[in-house]
mmCIF file of C-alpha atoms in Angstrom:
data_model
loop_
_atom_site.group_PDB
_atom_site.id
_atom_site.type_symbol
_atom_site.label_atom_id
_atom_site.label_comp_id
_atom_site.label_asym_id
_atom_site.label_seq_id
_atom_site.Cartn_x
_atom_site.Cartn_y
_atom_site.Cartn_z
ATOM 1 C CA GLU O 255 66.837 25.616 -25.285
ATOM 2 C CA ALA O 256 67.311 27.854 -28.315
ATOM 3 C CA TYR O 257 70.549 29.408 -27.092
ATOM 4 C CA ALA O 258 72.006 26.851 -24.663
ATOM 5 C CA ARG O 259 74.197 25.243 -27.366
ATOM 6 C CA ASN O 260 75.462 28.590 -28.649
ATOM 7 C CA PRO O 261 78.933 29.279 -27.177
ATOM 8 C CA MET O 262 78.213 33.040 -27.248
ATOM 9 C CA PHE O 263 75.575 32.576 -24.538
ATOM 10 C CA ASN O 264 75.919 31.498 -20.939
ATOM 11 C CA ILE O 265 72.477 30.715 -19.503
ATOM 12 C CA ILE O 266 72.257 31.007 -15.691
ATOM 13 C CA LEU O 267 69.350 29.164 -14.071
ATOM 14 C CA LEU O 268 68.891 30.018 -10.395
ATOM 15 C CA PRO O 269 67.343 27.248 -8.246
ATOM 16 C CA ASP O 270 64.695 29.607 -6.822
ATOM 17 C CA ASN O 271 62.941 32.768 -7.912
ATOM 18 C CA VAL O 272 64.903 35.222 -5.768
ATOM 19 C CA GLY O 273 63.812 38.376 -7.568
ATOM 20 C CA LYS O 274 65.250 40.685 -10.197
ATOM 21 C CA ARG O 275 67.986 42.209 -8.044
ATOM 22 C CA LYS O 276 69.681 38.923 -7.079
ATOM 23 C CA ALA O 277 69.317 37.614 -10.635
ATOM 24 C CA GLN O 278 71.075 40.726 -11.935
ATOM 25 C CA ILE O 279 73.866 40.346 -9.382
ATOM 26 C CA ALA O 280 74.386 36.665 -10.257
ATOM 27 C CA ALA O 281 74.765 37.552 -13.940
ATOM 28 C CA ILE O 282 77.009 40.578 -13.357
ATOM 29 C CA ARG O 283 79.414 38.591 -11.169
ATOM 30 C CA ARG O 284 79.810 35.958 -13.893
ATOM 31 C CA SER O 285 80.131 38.454 -16.742
ATOM 32 C CA TYR O 286 83.426 39.562 -18.270
ATOM 33 C CA GLY O 287 82.674 42.293 -20.834
ATOM 34 C CA ASP O 288 83.307 45.995 -20.330
ATOM 35 C CA LEU O 289 79.589 46.768 -20.578
ATOM 36 C CA VAL O 290 76.498 45.103 -19.108
ATOM 37 C CA LEU O 291 73.103 45.433 -20.786
ATOM 38 C CA ASN O 292 69.961 44.964 -18.704
ATOM 39 C CA VAL O 293 66.865 43.947 -20.686
ATOM 40 C CA ASP O 294 63.551 42.938 -19.172
ATOM 41 C CA SER O 295 62.021 39.661 -20.366
ATOM 42 C CA ASP O 296 59.051 41.380 -22.051
ATOM 43 C CA THR O 297 61.246 43.768 -24.069
ATOM 44 C CA ILE O 298 62.332 43.644 -27.719
ATOM 45 C CA LEU O 299 65.346 45.705 -28.786
ATOM 46 C CA ALA O 300 65.846 47.355 -32.162
ATOM 47 C CA SER O 301 68.805 45.823 -34.004
ATOM 48 C CA ASP O 302 71.056 48.867 -33.456
ATOM 49 C CA VAL O 303 70.346 49.470 -29.738
ATOM 50 C CA ILE O 304 73.543 47.889 -28.396
ATOM 51 C CA ALA O 305 75.725 49.757 -30.903
ATOM 52 C CA LYS O 306 74.127 53.119 -30.073
ATOM 53 C CA LEU O 307 74.314 52.648 -26.308
ATOM 54 C CA ALA O 308 77.913 51.385 -26.511
ATOM 55 C CA LEU O 309 78.866 54.424 -28.591
ATOM 56 C CA LYS O 310 77.580 56.697 -25.815
ATOM 57 C CA MET O 311 79.471 54.632 -23.203
ATOM 58 C CA ARG O 312 82.814 55.377 -24.892
ATOM 59 C CA ASN O 313 82.906 58.425 -22.652
ATOM 60 C CA PRO O 314 84.604 57.088 -19.465
ATOM 61 C CA THR O 315 82.686 59.545 -17.247
ATOM 62 C CA ILE O 316 79.366 57.853 -18.117
ATOM 63 C CA GLY O 317 78.370 54.967 -15.861
ATOM 64 C CA ALA O 318 74.975 54.120 -17.361
ATOM 65 C CA ALA O 319 72.825 54.936 -20.392
ATOM 66 C CA MET O 320 69.218 54.107 -21.209
ATOM 67 C CA GLY O 321 67.307 53.948 -24.482
ATOM 68 C CA GLN O 322 63.885 55.205 -25.457
ATOM 69 C CA LEU O 323 60.932 53.025 -24.427
ATOM 70 C CA THR O 324 57.814 52.386 -26.503
ATOM 71 C CA ALA O 325 54.826 50.109 -25.924
ATOM 72 C CA SER O 326 55.019 47.031 -28.162
ATOM 73 C CA ASN O 327 51.286 46.408 -27.593
ATOM 74 C CA ARG O 328 50.305 50.045 -28.128
ATOM 75 C CA SER O 329 47.371 49.257 -30.395
ATOM 76 C CA ASP O 330 45.693 46.769 -28.003
ATOM 77 C CA THR O 331 43.531 49.039 -25.823
ATOM 78 C CA TRP O 332 42.929 52.696 -25.000
ATOM 79 C CA LEU O 333 45.125 52.226 -21.910
ATOM 80 C CA THR O 334 48.128 50.869 -23.842
ATOM 81 C CA ARG O 335 47.863 53.843 -26.233
ATOM 82 C CA MET O 336 47.841 56.174 -23.249
ATOM 83 C CA ILE O 337 50.850 54.466 -21.633
ATOM 84 C CA ASP O 338 52.799 54.628 -24.909
ATOM 85 C CA MET O 339 52.320 58.413 -24.934
ATOM 86 C CA GLU O 340 53.216 58.530 -21.233
ATOM 87 C CA TYR O 341 56.482 56.692 -22.024
ATOM 88 C CA TRP O 342 57.289 59.143 -24.820
ATOM 89 C CA LEU O 343 56.833 62.070 -22.451
ATOM 90 C CA ALA O 344 58.840 60.412 -19.665
ATOM 91 C CA CYS O 345 61.727 59.692 -22.049
ATOM 92 C CA ASN O 346 61.772 62.706 -24.354
ATOM 93 C CA GLU O 347 60.811 65.378 -21.845
ATOM 94 C CA GLU O 348 61.968 64.230 -18.403
ATOM 95 C CA ARG O 349 64.940 61.962 -19.188
ATOM 96 C CA ALA O 350 66.113 64.092 -22.114
ATOM 97 C CA ALA O 351 66.137 67.227 -19.930
ATOM 98 C CA GLN O 352 67.974 65.446 -17.115
ATOM 99 C CA ALA O 353 70.538 64.022 -19.560
ATOM 100 C CA ARG O 354 71.196 67.551 -20.841
ATOM 101 C CA PHE O 355 72.563 68.271 -17.353
ATOM 102 C CA GLY O 356 74.442 64.986 -16.926
ATOM 103 C CA ALA O 357 72.205 62.988 -14.601
ATOM 104 C CA VAL O 358 69.264 60.846 -15.689
ATOM 105 C CA MET O 359 67.742 60.056 -12.282
ATOM 106 C CA CYS O 360 66.400 56.619 -13.266
ATOM 107 C CA CYS O 361 67.772 54.443 -16.076
ATOM 108 C CA CYS O 362 64.763 52.251 -16.795
ATOM 109 C CA GLY O 363 65.139 48.479 -16.576
ATOM 110 C CA PRO O 364 63.765 47.445 -19.982
ATOM 111 C CA CYS O 365 66.849 48.879 -21.706
ATOM 112 C CA ALA O 366 69.815 50.154 -19.688
ATOM 113 C CA MET O 367 73.548 49.702 -20.234
ATOM 114 C CA TYR O 368 76.051 49.917 -17.356
ATOM 115 C CA ARG O 369 79.832 50.110 -17.053
ATOM 116 C CA ARG O 370 80.839 46.777 -15.503
ATOM 117 C CA SER O 371 83.856 48.131 -13.622
ATOM 118 C CA ALA O 372 81.557 50.557 -11.781
ATOM 119 C CA LEU O 373 78.913 47.885 -11.169
ATOM 120 C CA LEU O 374 81.408 45.594 -9.456
ATOM 121 C CA LEU O 375 82.317 48.347 -6.989
ATOM 122 C CA LEU O 376 78.636 49.002 -6.210
ATOM 123 C CA LEU O 377 77.235 45.459 -6.053
ATOM 124 C CA ASP O 378 77.597 45.037 -2.289
ATOM 125 C CA LYS O 379 75.691 48.276 -1.634
ATOM 126 C CA TYR O 380 73.108 47.316 -4.248
ATOM 127 C CA GLU O 381 72.600 43.836 -2.793
ATOM 128 C CA SER O 382 72.415 44.935 0.834
ATOM 129 C CA GLN O 383 69.955 47.821 0.492
ATOM 130 C CA PHE O 384 67.624 48.074 3.471
ATOM 131 C CA PHE O 385 64.673 50.363 4.060
ATOM 132 C CA ARG O 386 63.273 50.738 7.567
ATOM 133 C CA GLY O 387 65.170 47.622 8.645
ATOM 134 C CA LYS O 388 63.946 45.340 5.852
ATOM 135 C CA PRO O 389 65.703 44.169 2.668
ATOM 136 C CA SER O 390 64.464 46.139 -0.323
ATOM 137 C CA ASP O 391 62.727 44.193 -3.098
ATOM 138 C CA PHE O 392 61.516 47.006 -5.363
ATOM 139 C CA GLY O 393 62.875 50.037 -7.223
ATOM 140 C CA GLU O 394 66.013 48.312 -8.513
ATOM 141 C CA ASP O 395 66.458 50.540 -11.568
ATOM 142 C CA ARG O 396 66.218 53.836 -9.720
ATOM 143 C CA HIS O 397 68.466 52.716 -6.873
ATOM 144 C CA LEU O 398 71.177 51.383 -9.164
ATOM 145 C CA THR O 399 71.114 54.684 -11.071
ATOM 146 C CA ILE O 400 71.499 56.670 -7.850
ATOM 147 C CA LEU O 401 74.445 54.485 -6.817
ATOM 148 C CA MET O 402 76.112 55.316 -10.153
ATOM 149 C CA LEU O 403 75.587 59.035 -9.557
ATOM 150 C CA LYS O 404 76.898 58.712 -5.988
ATOM 151 C CA ALA O 405 80.054 57.140 -7.427
ATOM 152 C CA GLY O 406 80.627 60.358 -9.395
ATOM 153 C CA LEU O 407 79.602 58.973 -12.792
ATOM 154 C CA GLN O 408 77.137 60.506 -15.243
ATOM 155 C CA THR O 409 73.982 58.788 -16.526
ATOM 156 C CA GLU O 410 72.722 59.357 -20.065
ATOM 157 C CA TYR O 411 69.681 58.993 -22.328
ATOM 158 C CA VAL O 412 69.985 57.864 -25.962
ATOM 159 C CA PRO O 413 66.720 58.726 -27.767
ATOM 160 C CA ASP O 414 67.426 56.759 -30.956
ATOM 161 C CA ALA O 415 68.110 53.478 -29.104
ATOM 162 C CA ILE O 416 64.557 52.123 -29.241
ATOM 163 C CA ALA O 417 63.241 49.339 -27.006
ATOM 164 C CA SER O 418 59.650 48.088 -27.158
ATOM 165 C CA THR O 419 58.161 46.661 -23.987
ATOM 166 C CA VAL O 420 54.809 45.132 -23.071
ATOM 167 C CA VAL O 421 52.695 47.488 -20.952
ATOM 168 C CA PRO O 422 49.593 46.732 -18.837
ATOM 169 C CA ASP O 423 46.391 46.606 -20.884
ATOM 170 C CA ARG O 424 44.028 46.750 -17.886
ATOM 171 C CA LEU O 425 43.661 49.251 -15.073
ATOM 172 C CA GLY O 426 44.309 46.744 -12.249
ATOM 173 C CA PRO O 427 47.840 45.715 -13.327
ATOM 174 C CA TYR O 428 48.590 49.305 -14.350
ATOM 175 C CA LEU O 429 47.709 50.669 -10.907
ATOM 176 C CA ARG O 430 49.728 47.952 -9.144
ATOM 177 C CA GLN O 431 52.708 48.885 -11.316
ATOM 178 C CA GLN O 432 52.221 52.587 -10.543
ATOM 179 C CA LEU O 433 52.033 51.804 -6.811
ATOM 180 C CA ARG O 434 55.439 50.073 -6.915
ATOM 181 C CA TRP O 435 56.934 52.923 -8.912
ATOM 182 C CA ALA O 436 55.480 55.557 -6.579
ATOM 183 C CA ARG O 437 56.992 53.872 -3.524
ATOM 184 C CA SER O 438 60.335 53.622 -5.295
ATOM 185 C CA THR O 439 60.221 57.292 -6.284
ATOM 186 C CA PHE O 440 59.422 58.484 -2.755
ATOM 187 C CA ARG O 441 62.073 56.290 -1.130
ATOM 188 C CA ASP O 442 64.894 56.972 -3.546
ATOM 189 C CA THR O 443 64.141 60.684 -3.798
ATOM 190 C CA LEU O 444 65.130 60.847 -0.123
ATOM 191 C CA LEU O 445 68.399 59.085 -0.993
ATOM 192 C CA ALA O 446 68.982 61.409 -3.950
ATOM 193 C CA LEU O 447 68.672 64.597 -1.893
ATOM 194 C CA ARG O 448 72.274 64.234 -0.698
ATOM 195 C CA LEU O 449 73.410 64.065 -4.313
ATOM 196 C CA LEU O 450 71.793 67.293 -5.459
ATOM 197 C CA PRO O 451 74.438 69.774 -4.192
ATOM 198 C CA GLY O 452 77.011 68.062 -6.422
ATOM 199 C CA LEU O 453 74.786 68.051 -9.519
ATOM 200 C CA ASP O 454 73.640 70.813 -11.846
ATOM 201 C CA ARG O 455 71.079 73.179 -10.296
ATOM 202 C CA PHE O 456 68.498 72.111 -12.867
ATOM 203 C CA LEU O 457 68.362 68.686 -11.217
ATOM 204 C CA THR O 458 67.407 70.307 -7.896
ATOM 205 C CA LEU O 459 64.627 72.235 -9.651
ATOM 206 C CA ASP O 460 63.529 69.043 -11.410
ATOM 207 C CA VAL O 461 63.343 66.967 -8.217
ATOM 208 C CA ILE O 462 61.438 69.743 -6.410
ATOM 209 C CA GLY O 463 59.034 70.090 -9.330
ATOM 210 C CA GLN O 464 58.377 66.363 -9.621
ATOM 211 C CA ASN O 465 57.523 66.089 -5.931
ATOM 212 C CA LEU O 466 55.741 69.393 -5.364
ATOM 213 C CA GLY O 467 53.768 69.208 -8.619
ATOM 214 C CA PRO O 468 51.487 66.316 -7.562
ATOM 215 C CA LEU O 469 51.149 67.850 -4.090
ATOM 216 C CA LEU O 470 49.987 71.199 -5.475
ATOM 217 C CA LEU O 471 47.611 69.457 -7.878
ATOM 218 C CA ALA O 472 46.163 67.440 -4.994
ATOM 219 C CA LEU O 473 45.712 70.620 -2.915
ATOM 220 C CA SER O 474 43.949 72.298 -5.843
ATOM 221 C CA VAL O 475 41.568 69.371 -6.223
ATOM 222 C CA LEU O 476 40.853 69.208 -2.475
ATOM 223 C CA THR O 477 40.180 72.949 -2.192
ATOM 224 C CA GLY O 478 37.938 72.725 -5.248
ATOM 225 C CA LEU O 479 35.963 69.871 -3.691
ATOM 226 C CA ALA O 480 35.738 71.790 -0.410
ATOM 227 C CA GLN O 481 34.393 74.837 -2.219
ATOM 228 C CA PHE O 482 31.770 72.720 -3.962
ATOM 229 C CA ALA O 483 30.771 70.988 -0.698
ATOM 230 C CA LEU O 484 30.573 74.146 1.411
ATOM 231 C CA THR O 485 29.151 76.658 -1.069
ATOM 232 C CA ALA O 486 27.502 74.456 -3.733
ATOM 233 C CA THR O 487 29.400 76.435 -6.398
ATOM 234 C CA VAL O 488 31.619 74.904 -9.055
ATOM 235 C CA PRO O 489 35.311 75.919 -8.685
ATOM 236 C CA TRP O 490 35.561 77.096 -12.290
ATOM 237 C CA TRP O 491 38.937 78.815 -11.767
ATOM 238 C CA THR O 492 40.550 75.542 -10.650
ATOM 239 C CA VAL O 493 38.899 73.556 -13.450
ATOM 240 C CA LEU O 494 39.911 76.059 -16.137
ATOM 241 C CA MET O 495 43.504 76.279 -14.852
ATOM 242 C CA ILE O 496 44.012 72.493 -14.886
ATOM 243 C CA ALA O 497 42.309 72.203 -18.297
ATOM 244 C CA SER O 498 44.442 75.016 -19.753
ATOM 245 C CA MET O 499 47.701 73.496 -18.508
ATOM 246 C CA THR O 500 46.679 70.107 -19.937
ATOM 247 C CA ILE O 501 45.728 71.509 -23.358
ATOM 248 C CA ILE O 502 48.912 73.599 -23.636
ATOM 249 C CA ARG O 503 51.173 70.678 -22.706
ATOM 250 C CA CYS O 504 49.511 68.197 -25.062
ATOM 251 C CA SER O 505 49.393 70.730 -27.918
ATOM 252 C CA VAL O 506 53.115 71.468 -27.590
ATOM 253 C CA VAL O 507 53.935 67.736 -27.712
ATOM 254 C CA ALA O 508 51.597 67.193 -30.686
ATOM 255 C CA ILE O 509 53.430 69.973 -32.551
ATOM 256 C CA ARG O 510 56.884 68.646 -31.558
ATOM 257 C CA THR O 511 56.103 65.116 -32.699
ATOM 258 C CA ARG O 512 53.720 66.093 -35.540
ATOM 259 C CA GLN O 513 51.341 63.473 -34.147
ATOM 260 C CA LEU O 514 47.788 64.525 -33.358
ATOM 261 C CA ARG O 515 47.361 61.481 -31.110
ATOM 262 C CA PHE O 516 49.082 63.372 -28.299
ATOM 263 C CA LEU O 517 46.048 65.636 -28.046
ATOM 264 C CA GLY O 518 44.288 62.528 -26.704
ATOM 265 C CA PHE O 519 46.740 62.426 -23.826
ATOM 266 C CA SER O 520 44.532 65.109 -22.264
ATOM 267 C CA LEU O 521 42.396 62.208 -21.009
ATOM 268 C CA HIS O 522 45.304 61.186 -18.793
ATOM 269 C CA THR O 523 44.448 64.162 -16.561
ATOM 270 C CA PHE O 524 41.313 62.331 -15.391
ATOM 271 C CA ILE O 525 43.354 59.187 -14.619
ATOM 272 C CA ASN O 526 45.916 61.322 -12.808
ATOM 273 C CA ILE O 527 43.396 63.173 -10.627
ATOM 274 C CA LEU O 528 40.929 60.362 -9.944
ATOM 275 C CA LEU O 529 43.313 57.386 -9.639
ATOM 276 C CA LEU O 530 47.023 58.239 -9.528
ATOM 277 C CA LEU O 531 46.899 61.046 -6.958
ATOM 278 C CA PRO O 532 45.052 58.892 -4.378
ATOM 279 C CA LEU O 533 47.359 55.997 -5.227
ATOM 280 C CA LYS O 534 50.468 58.147 -4.625
ATOM 281 C CA ALA O 535 49.048 59.269 -1.282
ATOM 282 C CA TYR O 536 48.477 55.602 -0.366
ATOM 283 C CA ALA O 537 52.026 54.732 -1.527
ATOM 284 C CA LEU O 538 53.475 57.440 0.723
ATOM 285 C CA CYS O 539 51.407 56.332 3.735
ATOM 286 C CA THR O 540 52.382 52.669 3.293
ATOM 287 C CA LEU O 541 56.018 53.252 2.364
#
């Protein structure tokens, strides 16, 4: 109602809720600009986001670019504070490193800009994605990014294009979100394997690390539990190794950002071991 009378806006109302992917496709097919910006409904953009992303997209070899995500409700609960730090790490460690080598592996939905000419060539593949004989209804952001990379285009990260999004403030919604993301990661990592020979070698190392890391952590935890069950002795070596890695990582980030709050991200290790590792195993088994 606020924007319907404004000639700069064209509001598309679909008769049914057909999901994010088909809504995106409907909008893209009726668009006419050179660039398409995807923003989730719970996201607020800084006033200069479009200008900064568009500046990056001047390079014709770039097919998509994403901004930095923060939690707009960071101060609500301990969980939202934790997720805000998790977002910072995902953007400014993972995505920033991937962008250094020309291929951000997932341009996140809350704030991602795409080259429309490339999108139009990829829409049929995007719309007709199947997995194990069924239409796919999750992992849109990651799959669209992989299609861009398959088309020979680069994907970028713009750290000073800030978008604030609402994050789960309770464990239940957070774990359901993580389950969807885990399934998407497992499925689209398989699709991305064919891309790796044509990308920088760092991306191969990164994909291997992201998938083997949780597996090795899970094996460490299981062997530690087995030692405790069989010998009634505490696996101090395993505990100290995991604790040391956690403290070093969080300390480095606290120094980089000059924010002591990142030392509190050490608590995420407990969430990772007790909740996220079992959830990822369940996601893989029910993929």
